[in-house]
Short mmCIF file of C-alpha atoms and ligand atoms in Angstrom, two decimals:
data_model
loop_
_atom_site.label_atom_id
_atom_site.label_comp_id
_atom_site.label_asym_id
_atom_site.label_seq_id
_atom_site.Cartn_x
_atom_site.Cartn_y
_atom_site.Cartn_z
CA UNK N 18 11.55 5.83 -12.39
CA UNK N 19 9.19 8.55 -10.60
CA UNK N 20 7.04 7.00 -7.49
CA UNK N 21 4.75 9.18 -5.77
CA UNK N 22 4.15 9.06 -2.32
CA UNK N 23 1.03 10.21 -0.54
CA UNK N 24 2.51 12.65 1.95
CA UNK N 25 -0.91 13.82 4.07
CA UNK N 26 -0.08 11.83 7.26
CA UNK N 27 1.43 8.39 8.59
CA UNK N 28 4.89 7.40 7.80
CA UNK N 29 5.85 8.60 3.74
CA UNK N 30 9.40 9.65 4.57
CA UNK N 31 10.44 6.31 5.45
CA UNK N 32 9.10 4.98 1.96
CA UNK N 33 10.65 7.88 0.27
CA UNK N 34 14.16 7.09 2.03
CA UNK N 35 13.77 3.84 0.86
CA UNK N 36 13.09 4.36 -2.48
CA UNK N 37 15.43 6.88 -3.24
CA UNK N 38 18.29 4.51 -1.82
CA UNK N 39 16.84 2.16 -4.42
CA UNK N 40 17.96 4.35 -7.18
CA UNK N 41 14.33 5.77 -7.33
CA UNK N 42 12.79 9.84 -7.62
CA UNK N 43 10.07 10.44 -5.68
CA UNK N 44 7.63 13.18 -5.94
CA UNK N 45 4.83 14.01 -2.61
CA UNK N 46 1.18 14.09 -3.33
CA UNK N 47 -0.37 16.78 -0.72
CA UNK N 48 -2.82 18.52 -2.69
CA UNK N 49 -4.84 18.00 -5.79
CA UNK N 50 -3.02 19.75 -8.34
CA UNK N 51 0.16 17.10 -7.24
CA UNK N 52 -2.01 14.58 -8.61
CA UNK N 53 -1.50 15.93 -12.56
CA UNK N 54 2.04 15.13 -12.61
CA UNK N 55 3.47 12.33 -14.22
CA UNK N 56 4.74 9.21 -12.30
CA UNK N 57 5.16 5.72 -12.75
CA UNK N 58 4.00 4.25 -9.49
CA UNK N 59 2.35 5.45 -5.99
CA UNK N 60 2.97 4.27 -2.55
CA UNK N 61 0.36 4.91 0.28
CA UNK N 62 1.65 4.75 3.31
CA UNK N 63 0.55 3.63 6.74
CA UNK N 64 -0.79 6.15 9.21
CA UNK N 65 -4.29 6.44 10.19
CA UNK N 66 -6.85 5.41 7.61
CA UNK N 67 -9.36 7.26 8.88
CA UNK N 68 -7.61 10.53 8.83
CA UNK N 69 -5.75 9.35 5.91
CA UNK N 70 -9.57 8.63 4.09
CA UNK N 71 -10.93 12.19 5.43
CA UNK N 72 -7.72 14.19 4.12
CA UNK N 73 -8.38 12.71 0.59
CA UNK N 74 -11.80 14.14 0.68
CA UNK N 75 -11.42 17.26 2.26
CA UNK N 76 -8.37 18.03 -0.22
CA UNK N 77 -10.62 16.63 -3.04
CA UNK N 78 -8.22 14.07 -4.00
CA UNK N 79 -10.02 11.04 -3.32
CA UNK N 80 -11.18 11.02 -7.48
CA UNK N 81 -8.15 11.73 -9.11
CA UNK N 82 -6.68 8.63 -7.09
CA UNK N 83 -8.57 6.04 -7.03
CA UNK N 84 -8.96 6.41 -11.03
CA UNK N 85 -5.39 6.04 -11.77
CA UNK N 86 -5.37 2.85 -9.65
CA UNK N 87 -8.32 1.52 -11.45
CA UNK N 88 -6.32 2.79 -14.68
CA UNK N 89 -3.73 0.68 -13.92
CA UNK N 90 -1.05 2.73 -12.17
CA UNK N 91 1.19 0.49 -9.78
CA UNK N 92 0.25 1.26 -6.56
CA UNK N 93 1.89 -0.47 -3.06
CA UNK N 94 0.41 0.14 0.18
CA UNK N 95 1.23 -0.31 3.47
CA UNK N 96 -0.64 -0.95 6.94
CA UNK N 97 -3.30 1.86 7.18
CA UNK N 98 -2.98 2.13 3.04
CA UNK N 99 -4.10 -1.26 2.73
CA UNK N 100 -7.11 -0.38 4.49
CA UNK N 101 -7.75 2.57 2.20
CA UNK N 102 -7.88 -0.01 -0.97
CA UNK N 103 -10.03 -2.68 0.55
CA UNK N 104 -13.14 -3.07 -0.78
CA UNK N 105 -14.81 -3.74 2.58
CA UNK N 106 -13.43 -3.48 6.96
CA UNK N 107 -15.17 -6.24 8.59
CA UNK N 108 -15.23 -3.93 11.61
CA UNK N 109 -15.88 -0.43 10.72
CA UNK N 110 -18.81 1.00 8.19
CA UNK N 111 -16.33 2.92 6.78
CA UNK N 112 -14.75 2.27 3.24
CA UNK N 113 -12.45 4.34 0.84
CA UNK N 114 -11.05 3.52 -2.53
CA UNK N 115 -12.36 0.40 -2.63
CA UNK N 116 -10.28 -1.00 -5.48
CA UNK N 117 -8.90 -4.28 -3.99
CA UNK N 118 -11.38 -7.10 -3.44
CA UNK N 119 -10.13 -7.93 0.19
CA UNK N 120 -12.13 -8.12 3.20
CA UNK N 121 -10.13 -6.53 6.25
CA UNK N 122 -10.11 -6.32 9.90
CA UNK N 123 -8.80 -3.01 11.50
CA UNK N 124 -6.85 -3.12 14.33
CA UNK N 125 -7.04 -6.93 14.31
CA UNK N 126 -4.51 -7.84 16.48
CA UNK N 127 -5.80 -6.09 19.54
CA UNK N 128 -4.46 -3.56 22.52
CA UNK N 129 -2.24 -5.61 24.21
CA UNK N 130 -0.39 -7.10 20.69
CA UNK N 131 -0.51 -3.73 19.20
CA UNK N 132 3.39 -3.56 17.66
CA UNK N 133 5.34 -6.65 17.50
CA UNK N 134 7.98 -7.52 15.36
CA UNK N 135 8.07 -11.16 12.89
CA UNK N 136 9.88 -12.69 10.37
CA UNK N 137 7.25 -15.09 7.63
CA UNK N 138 8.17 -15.99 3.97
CA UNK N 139 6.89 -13.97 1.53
CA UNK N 140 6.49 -15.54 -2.01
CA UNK N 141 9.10 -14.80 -4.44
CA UNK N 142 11.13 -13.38 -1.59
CA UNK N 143 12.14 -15.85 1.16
CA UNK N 144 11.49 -14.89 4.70
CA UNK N 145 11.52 -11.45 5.25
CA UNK N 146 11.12 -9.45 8.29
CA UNK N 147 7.90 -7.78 9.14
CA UNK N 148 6.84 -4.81 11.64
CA UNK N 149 3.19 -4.69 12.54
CA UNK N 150 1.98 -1.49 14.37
CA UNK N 151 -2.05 -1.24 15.12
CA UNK N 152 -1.84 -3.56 12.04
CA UNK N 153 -4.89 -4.79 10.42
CA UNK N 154 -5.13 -8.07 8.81
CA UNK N 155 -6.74 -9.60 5.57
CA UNK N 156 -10.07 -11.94 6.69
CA UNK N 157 -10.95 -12.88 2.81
CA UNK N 158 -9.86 -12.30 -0.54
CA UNK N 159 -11.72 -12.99 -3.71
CA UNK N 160 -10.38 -15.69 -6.16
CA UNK N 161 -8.28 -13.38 -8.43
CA UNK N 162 -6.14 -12.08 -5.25
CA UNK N 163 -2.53 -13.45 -5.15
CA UNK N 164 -1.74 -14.41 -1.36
CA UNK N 165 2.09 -13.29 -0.91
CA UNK N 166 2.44 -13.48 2.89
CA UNK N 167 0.89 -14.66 6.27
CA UNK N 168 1.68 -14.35 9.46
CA UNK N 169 0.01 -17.11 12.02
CA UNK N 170 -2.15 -18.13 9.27
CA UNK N 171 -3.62 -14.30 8.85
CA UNK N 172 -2.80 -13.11 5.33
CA UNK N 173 -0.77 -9.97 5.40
CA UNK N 174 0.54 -9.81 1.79
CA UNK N 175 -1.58 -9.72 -1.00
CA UNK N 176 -0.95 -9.04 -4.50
CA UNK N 177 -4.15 -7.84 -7.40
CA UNK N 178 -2.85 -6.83 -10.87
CA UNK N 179 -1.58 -3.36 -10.40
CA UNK N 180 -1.62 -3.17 -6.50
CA UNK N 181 0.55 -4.59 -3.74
CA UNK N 182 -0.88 -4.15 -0.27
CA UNK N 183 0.77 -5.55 3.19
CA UNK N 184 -0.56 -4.93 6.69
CA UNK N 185 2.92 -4.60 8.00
CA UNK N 186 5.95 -1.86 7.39
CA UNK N 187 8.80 -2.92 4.95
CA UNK N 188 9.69 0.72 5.28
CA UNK N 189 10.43 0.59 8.88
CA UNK N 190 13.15 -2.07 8.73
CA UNK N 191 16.18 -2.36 6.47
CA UNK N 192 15.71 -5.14 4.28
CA UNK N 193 14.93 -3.40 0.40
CA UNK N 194 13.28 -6.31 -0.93
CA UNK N 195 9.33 -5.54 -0.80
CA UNK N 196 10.06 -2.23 -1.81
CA UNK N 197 12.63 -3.81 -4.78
CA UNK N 198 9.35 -6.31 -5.81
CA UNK N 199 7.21 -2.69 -6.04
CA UNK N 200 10.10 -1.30 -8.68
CA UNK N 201 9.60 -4.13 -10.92
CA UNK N 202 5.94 -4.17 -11.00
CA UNK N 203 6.75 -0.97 -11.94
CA UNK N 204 9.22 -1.51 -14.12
CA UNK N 205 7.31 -4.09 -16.06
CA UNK N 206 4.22 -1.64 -16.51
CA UNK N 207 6.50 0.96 -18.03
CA UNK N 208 7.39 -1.53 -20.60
CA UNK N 209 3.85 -2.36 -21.06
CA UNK N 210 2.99 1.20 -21.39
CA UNK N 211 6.10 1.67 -23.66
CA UNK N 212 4.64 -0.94 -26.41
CA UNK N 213 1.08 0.54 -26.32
CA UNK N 214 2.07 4.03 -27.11
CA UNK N 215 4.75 2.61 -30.10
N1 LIG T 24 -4.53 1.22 12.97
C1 LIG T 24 -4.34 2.05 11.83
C2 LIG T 24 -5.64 2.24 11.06
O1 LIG T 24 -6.59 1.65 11.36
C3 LIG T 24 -3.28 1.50 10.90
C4 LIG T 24 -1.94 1.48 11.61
C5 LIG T 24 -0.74 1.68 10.74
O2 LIG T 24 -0.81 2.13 9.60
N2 LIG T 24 0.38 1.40 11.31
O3 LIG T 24 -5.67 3.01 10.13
#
């Protein structure tokens, strides 16, 4: 299994670490032409969005992306890459790839509560522990989004066909079992791919 991890800014070597622990390759995505290779899933990571968002346009990559997650590619993002999939920010005009019908709010938890550390169920997983840093949080989903995880009755974990997208960082603590759950959605769309193409 090949994952590809957006490597412009924010925090992709702790997803690759992961990953490749988990028995996975990974492959960085810095420039366009990184973009034609072929990989089973993609990870964006968290960062800043808004550098994050103007990267992808200056190094015209923006396109190429956001069509293979509307094609279907697995995609799991974390903290300021859930803000790059959300449709709309409640608190900043701003939008990017727009493919995951979530309303969110940047920043949401304030100064003062900036990072702090919590441990919440997440469906299909038990309680897990989750890191929040600058985190943003989901306001509103539409009716076909899966609600995974909350923390203080703020959704954080969200699941929409293809994409998985959490405000906090399973990459920053040890526990494999987000990043496991992203394997077998990609796992389960190789097999799907498999049967189309025999
Ligand atoms: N506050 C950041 C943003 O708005 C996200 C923080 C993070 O990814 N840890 O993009």
């Amino acid at each position: 299994m090949k994952i590809a991890v957006l490597a412009v800014q924010g925090d992709f070597a702790e997803h690759k670490k992961m990953l490749e622990n988990l028995g996975a390759s990974c492959v960085e995505l810095r420039k366009k032409e990184d973009l034609f290779q072929k990989y089973d899933g993609i990870i964006l990571p968290g960062g800043e969005s808004t550098v994050q968002g103007k990267l992808l346009r200056e190094l015209d990559m923006f396109d190429s992306l956001k069509r293979q997650i509307e094609d279907g590619l697995p995609v799991m993002a974390t903290c300021a890459g859930l803000i790059l999939l959300a449709e709309n920010i409640e608190n900043d005009d701003r939008k990017y790839l727009k493919t995951l019908p979530v309303t969110v709010k940047r920043n949401a938890y304030g100064r003062q509560l900036g990072s702090f550390h919590a441990e919440n169920e997440f469906k299909g997983l038990c309680i897990i522990p989750m890191t929040f840093i600058r985190a943003p949080y989901i306001k509103s989903v539409s009716d076909e989004v899966e609600i995974l995880a909350k923390e203080n009755e703020h959704i954080v974990a969200v699941r929409y066909m293809n994409q998985l997208a959490m405000s906090f960082h399973p990459e920053l603590d040890e526990d494999e079992r987000v990043h496991k759950y992203f394997m077998e959605m990609v796992q389960e769309y190789k097999k799907i791919l498999a049967c189309c193409t025999h």
